[in-house]
Amino acid sequence: MGDGTAVRLEPHEIALLGDGPRAAVTVALVDLYQRGLVVADRPGTMRAGVADAVSAQRPPSPLAQEVHARLHEPAGLRTLVKDPGVRLAVALMRVPLAEAGLLRYPLLGPTRGARRHVRELRQRHPLPAGRRGLTDQDRLLAVALHGEAALRLLVPRFALRAGLVRRAEVGGKGLIKHSPRGTGGGGGGYSYCGGGGGGGD
């Protein structure tokens, strides 16, 4: 099987190899959000939307389908990652990756070849400069490879309300102490919001 790097990987698989189950579930959530199948609920939680998952041309991954099934009531990312059904879906994801030589037995951590492949993908697909002109798959790949920076750039409102990114601390002692005079206290919130243009995420 070699080092498995010739295998075509989906974004949630790349996220699992690069940063583990939490990253894979995050990619699944962004996929569901782009389809209208998940919305932010109470601060730090998400719930299933009203769209029909079966009607999509490209069906969600088995992991995304399991995450969607879990969101019949609001839940946060940490709860989802620990959910038995979601954990099983992640375990089933690992089987073909291990067979392809991308995960090593018995602990199923990424192999050296898998880590190198993810590094190469990050180099070939840097963080986009903005949101315009990206397909849904482009966004998922960016989130898989660049994590929180991509979430803040591509789906900032959803990521913040759903608890997928940490809230920036605004007005902390360090910020006040070190901010230059005459700046109006500095700008809080995201350092990465952007990509120009208005519109929602």
Short mmCIF file of N, CA and C in Angstrom, two decimals, residues 18-116:
data_model
loop_
_atom_site.label_atom_id
_atom_site.label_comp_id
_atom_site.label_asym_id
_atom_site.label_seq_id
_atom_site.Cartn_x
_atom_site.Cartn_y
_atom_site.Cartn_z
N GLY A 18 -4.77 15.55 10.11
CA GLY A 18 -3.98 16.71 10.51
C GLY A 18 -4.14 17.10 11.96
N ASP A 19 -5.38 17.09 12.46
CA ASP A 19 -5.63 17.63 13.80
C ASP A 19 -6.58 16.80 14.66
N GLY A 20 -6.99 15.62 14.19
CA GLY A 20 -7.76 14.73 15.04
C GLY A 20 -9.27 14.84 14.90
N PRO A 21 -10.01 14.09 15.75
CA PRO A 21 -11.47 14.00 15.63
C PRO A 21 -12.19 15.34 15.74
N ARG A 22 -11.76 16.21 16.62
CA ARG A 22 -12.43 17.51 16.77
C ARG A 22 -12.41 18.28 15.45
N ALA A 23 -11.26 18.26 14.76
CA ALA A 23 -11.14 18.95 13.48
C ALA A 23 -12.05 18.31 12.43
N ALA A 24 -12.13 16.97 12.43
CA ALA A 24 -12.98 16.28 11.47
C ALA A 24 -14.45 16.63 11.70
N VAL A 25 -14.88 16.68 12.95
CA VAL A 25 -16.26 17.03 13.26
C VAL A 25 -16.53 18.48 12.88
N THR A 26 -15.55 19.36 13.07
CA THR A 26 -15.71 20.76 12.68
C THR A 26 -15.95 20.88 11.17
N VAL A 27 -15.18 20.15 10.38
CA VAL A 27 -15.38 20.17 8.93
C VAL A 27 -16.77 19.65 8.58
N ALA A 28 -17.21 18.59 9.26
CA ALA A 28 -18.55 18.06 9.01
C ALA A 28 -19.61 19.11 9.32
N LEU A 29 -19.42 19.86 10.40
CA LEU A 29 -20.38 20.91 10.77
C LEU A 29 -20.43 22.02 9.73
N VAL A 30 -19.28 22.43 9.21
CA VAL A 30 -19.25 23.48 8.19
C VAL A 30 -19.93 22.97 6.91
N ASP A 31 -19.71 21.70 6.58
CA ASP A 31 -20.39 21.11 5.43
C ASP A 31 -21.90 21.18 5.62
N LEU A 32 -22.39 20.77 6.78
CA LEU A 32 -23.82 20.82 7.06
C LEU A 32 -24.34 22.25 7.05
N TYR A 33 -23.57 23.19 7.59
CA TYR A 33 -23.98 24.59 7.60
C TYR A 33 -24.13 25.13 6.18
N GLN A 34 -23.18 24.79 5.31
CA GLN A 34 -23.24 25.27 3.92
C GLN A 34 -24.47 24.72 3.20
N ARG A 35 -24.95 23.57 3.61
CA ARG A 35 -26.13 22.96 3.00
C ARG A 35 -27.43 23.45 3.63
N GLY A 36 -27.33 24.27 4.68
CA GLY A 36 -28.52 24.72 5.39
C GLY A 36 -29.07 23.69 6.36
N LEU A 37 -28.26 22.67 6.68
CA LEU A 37 -28.72 21.58 7.53
C LEU A 37 -28.40 21.81 9.01
N VAL A 38 -27.59 22.82 9.30
CA VAL A 38 -27.24 23.14 10.69
C VAL A 38 -27.25 24.65 10.83
N VAL A 39 -27.77 25.12 11.96
CA VAL A 39 -27.76 26.55 12.27
C VAL A 39 -27.23 26.73 13.69
N ALA A 40 -26.69 27.92 13.95
CA ALA A 40 -26.28 28.23 15.31
C ALA A 40 -27.52 28.40 16.18
N ASP A 41 -27.44 27.96 17.41
CA ASP A 41 -28.56 28.05 18.33
C ASP A 41 -28.14 28.94 19.49
N ARG A 42 -28.36 28.50 20.71
CA ARG A 42 -27.89 29.27 21.86
C ARG A 42 -26.39 29.44 21.76
N PRO A 43 -25.82 30.48 22.38
CA PRO A 43 -24.38 30.71 22.25
C PRO A 43 -23.57 29.45 22.53
N GLY A 44 -22.70 29.10 21.58
CA GLY A 44 -21.84 27.94 21.74
C GLY A 44 -22.47 26.62 21.36
N THR A 45 -23.69 26.66 20.78
CA THR A 45 -24.35 25.42 20.38
C THR A 45 -24.90 25.53 18.96
N MET A 46 -25.25 24.37 18.41
CA MET A 46 -25.86 24.28 17.08
C MET A 46 -27.04 23.32 17.16
N ARG A 47 -27.92 23.41 16.15
CA ARG A 47 -29.02 22.45 16.04
C ARG A 47 -29.29 22.20 14.56
N ALA A 48 -30.00 21.12 14.28
CA ALA A 48 -30.33 20.78 12.91
C ALA A 48 -31.23 21.84 12.30
N GLY A 49 -31.00 22.15 11.03
CA GLY A 49 -31.86 23.06 10.30
C GLY A 49 -33.03 22.29 9.70
N VAL A 50 -33.73 22.93 8.76
CA VAL A 50 -34.95 22.34 8.22
C VAL A 50 -34.78 21.78 6.82
N ALA A 51 -33.62 21.97 6.18
CA ALA A 51 -33.42 21.48 4.82
C ALA A 51 -33.36 19.95 4.81
N ASP A 52 -33.54 19.38 3.62
CA ASP A 52 -33.57 17.94 3.47
C ASP A 52 -32.21 17.44 3.01
N ALA A 53 -31.52 16.66 3.85
CA ALA A 53 -30.18 16.17 3.54
C ALA A 53 -30.18 15.27 2.31
N VAL A 54 -31.26 14.52 2.07
CA VAL A 54 -31.29 13.55 0.99
C VAL A 54 -31.35 14.22 -0.37
N SER A 55 -31.84 15.47 -0.41
CA SER A 55 -32.05 16.14 -1.69
C SER A 55 -30.77 16.70 -2.29
N ALA A 56 -29.69 16.71 -1.53
CA ALA A 56 -28.44 17.30 -2.03
C ALA A 56 -27.86 16.43 -3.14
N GLN A 57 -27.25 17.08 -4.16
CA GLN A 57 -26.61 16.33 -5.24
C GLN A 57 -25.47 15.47 -4.71
N ARG A 58 -24.65 16.05 -3.88
CA ARG A 58 -23.53 15.32 -3.28
C ARG A 58 -23.90 15.09 -1.82
N PRO A 59 -24.21 13.85 -1.44
CA PRO A 59 -24.69 13.63 -0.08
C PRO A 59 -23.61 13.93 0.95
N PRO A 60 -23.99 14.32 2.15
CA PRO A 60 -23.00 14.55 3.20
C PRO A 60 -22.26 13.25 3.51
N SER A 61 -21.07 13.38 4.06
CA SER A 61 -20.30 12.22 4.47
C SER A 61 -21.04 11.47 5.58
N PRO A 62 -20.74 10.19 5.78
CA PRO A 62 -21.34 9.47 6.91
C PRO A 62 -21.11 10.17 8.25
N LEU A 63 -19.94 10.78 8.42
CA LEU A 63 -19.69 11.53 9.66
C LEU A 63 -20.65 12.70 9.77
N ALA A 64 -20.80 13.47 8.69
CA ALA A 64 -21.71 14.62 8.72
C ALA A 64 -23.15 14.17 8.97
N GLN A 65 -23.53 13.04 8.38
CA GLN A 65 -24.89 12.54 8.60
C GLN A 65 -25.11 12.18 10.06
N GLU A 66 -24.10 11.58 10.69
CA GLU A 66 -24.22 11.21 12.10
C GLU A 66 -24.28 12.46 12.98
N VAL A 67 -23.45 13.46 12.66
CA VAL A 67 -23.48 14.72 13.41
C VAL A 67 -24.86 15.36 13.27
N HIS A 68 -25.41 15.37 12.06
CA HIS A 68 -26.72 15.96 11.83
C HIS A 68 -27.79 15.25 12.65
N ALA A 69 -27.72 13.92 12.70
CA ALA A 69 -28.69 13.14 13.46
C ALA A 69 -28.64 13.49 14.95
N ARG A 70 -27.43 13.80 15.43
CA ARG A 70 -27.25 14.12 16.85
C ARG A 70 -27.83 15.49 17.20
N LEU A 71 -27.98 16.36 16.18
CA LEU A 71 -28.38 17.74 16.45
C LEU A 71 -29.88 17.95 16.41
N HIS A 72 -30.66 16.92 16.70
CA HIS A 72 -32.11 17.13 16.84
C HIS A 72 -32.40 18.01 18.05
N GLU A 73 -31.43 18.12 18.97
CA GLU A 73 -31.51 19.11 20.04
C GLU A 73 -30.16 19.82 20.10
N PRO A 74 -30.13 21.08 20.58
CA PRO A 74 -28.89 21.85 20.53
C PRO A 74 -27.74 21.16 21.26
N ALA A 75 -26.55 21.27 20.68
CA ALA A 75 -25.35 20.70 21.29
C ALA A 75 -24.15 21.52 20.85
N GLY A 76 -23.11 21.52 21.68
CA GLY A 76 -21.87 22.18 21.35
C GLY A 76 -20.87 21.21 20.76
N LEU A 77 -19.77 21.74 20.26
CA LEU A 77 -18.75 20.92 19.60
C LEU A 77 -18.20 19.86 20.54
N ARG A 78 -17.91 20.22 21.78
CA ARG A 78 -17.33 19.26 22.71
C ARG A 78 -18.28 18.08 22.94
N THR A 79 -19.57 18.38 23.08
CA THR A 79 -20.56 17.32 23.27
C THR A 79 -20.64 16.42 22.05
N LEU A 80 -20.59 17.01 20.86
CA LEU A 80 -20.66 16.23 19.64
C LEU A 80 -19.47 15.29 19.51
N VAL A 81 -18.27 15.78 19.82
CA VAL A 81 -17.07 14.96 19.69
C VAL A 81 -17.13 13.75 20.62
N LYS A 82 -17.77 13.91 21.77
CA LYS A 82 -17.87 12.83 22.75
C LYS A 82 -19.06 11.91 22.54
N ASP A 83 -19.98 12.29 21.66
CA ASP A 83 -21.20 11.51 21.44
C ASP A 83 -20.85 10.12 20.91
N PRO A 84 -21.44 9.05 21.46
CA PRO A 84 -21.09 7.69 21.03
C PRO A 84 -21.29 7.44 19.53
N GLY A 85 -22.39 7.95 18.97
CA GLY A 85 -22.63 7.76 17.55
C GLY A 85 -21.59 8.48 16.68
N VAL A 86 -21.21 9.68 17.08
CA VAL A 86 -20.20 10.43 16.34
C VAL A 86 -18.84 9.75 16.49
N ARG A 87 -18.54 9.28 17.69
CA ARG A 87 -17.27 8.58 17.90
C ARG A 87 -17.19 7.32 17.05
N LEU A 88 -18.30 6.61 16.92
CA LEU A 88 -18.32 5.43 16.05
C LEU A 88 -18.08 5.82 14.60
N ALA A 89 -18.71 6.91 14.15
CA ALA A 89 -18.52 7.37 12.77
C ALA A 89 -17.05 7.73 12.52
N VAL A 90 -16.40 8.35 13.51
CA VAL A 90 -14.97 8.68 13.37
C VAL A 90 -14.15 7.38 13.32
N ALA A 91 -14.50 6.41 14.16
CA ALA A 91 -13.78 5.13 14.15
C ALA A 91 -13.91 4.44 12.80
N LEU A 92 -15.10 4.49 12.21
CA LEU A 92 -15.30 3.87 10.90
C LEU A 92 -14.53 4.61 9.81
N MET A 93 -14.38 5.93 9.97
CA MET A 93 -13.54 6.70 9.04
C MET A 93 -12.11 6.20 9.06
N ARG A 94 -11.65 5.79 10.24
CA ARG A 94 -10.24 5.42 10.40
C ARG A 94 -9.89 4.11 9.68
N VAL A 95 -10.87 3.23 9.49
CA VAL A 95 -10.58 1.91 8.92
C VAL A 95 -9.94 2.02 7.53
N PRO A 96 -10.59 2.68 6.54
CA PRO A 96 -9.94 2.77 5.22
C PRO A 96 -8.65 3.57 5.24
N LEU A 97 -8.55 4.56 6.14
CA LEU A 97 -7.31 5.33 6.24
C LEU A 97 -6.17 4.45 6.74
N ALA A 98 -6.47 3.58 7.70
CA ALA A 98 -5.45 2.65 8.19
C ALA A 98 -5.08 1.65 7.10
N GLU A 99 -6.08 1.17 6.37
CA GLU A 99 -5.81 0.20 5.29
C GLU A 99 -4.97 0.83 4.19
N ALA A 100 -5.10 2.14 4.01
CA ALA A 100 -4.32 2.85 2.99
C ALA A 100 -2.93 3.21 3.49
N GLY A 101 -2.62 2.86 4.74
CA GLY A 101 -1.29 3.15 5.27
C GLY A 101 -1.13 4.55 5.82
N LEU A 102 -2.26 5.24 6.08
CA LEU A 102 -2.20 6.61 6.59
C LEU A 102 -2.32 6.69 8.11
N LEU A 103 -2.78 5.62 8.72
CA LEU A 103 -2.85 5.54 10.18
C LEU A 103 -2.12 4.28 10.62
N ARG A 104 -1.39 4.38 11.71
CA ARG A 104 -0.61 3.23 12.16
C ARG A 104 -1.33 2.50 13.30
N TYR A 105 -1.17 1.21 13.32
CA TYR A 105 -1.73 0.39 14.39
C TYR A 105 -0.76 0.38 15.57
N PRO A 106 -1.22 0.17 16.83
CA PRO A 106 -2.63 -0.02 17.20
C PRO A 106 -3.31 1.28 17.62
N LEU A 107 -2.56 2.37 17.76
CA LEU A 107 -3.14 3.61 18.32
C LEU A 107 -3.81 4.46 17.26
N LEU A 108 -3.62 4.12 15.99
CA LEU A 108 -4.27 4.81 14.88
C LEU A 108 -3.92 6.30 14.81
N GLY A 109 -2.69 6.63 15.17
CA GLY A 109 -2.20 7.97 14.91
C GLY A 109 -1.72 8.05 13.47
N PRO A 110 -1.61 9.28 12.91
CA PRO A 110 -1.17 9.40 11.51
C PRO A 110 0.26 8.94 11.33
N THR A 111 0.52 8.29 10.21
CA THR A 111 1.87 7.86 9.88
C THR A 111 2.71 9.07 9.46
N ARG A 112 4.00 8.83 9.35
CA ARG A 112 4.90 9.90 8.89
C ARG A 112 4.50 10.37 7.50
N GLY A 113 4.14 9.40 6.63
CA GLY A 113 3.72 9.76 5.28
C GLY A 113 2.45 10.60 5.28
N ALA A 114 1.51 10.27 6.18
CA ALA A 114 0.27 11.04 6.27
C ALA A 114 0.55 12.46 6.73
N ARG A 115 1.41 12.61 7.73
CA ARG A 115 1.73 13.97 8.22
C ARG A 115 2.42 14.78 7.13
N ARG A 116 3.31 14.13 6.38
CA ARG A 116 3.98 14.83 5.28
C ARG A 116 2.97 15.25 4.22
#
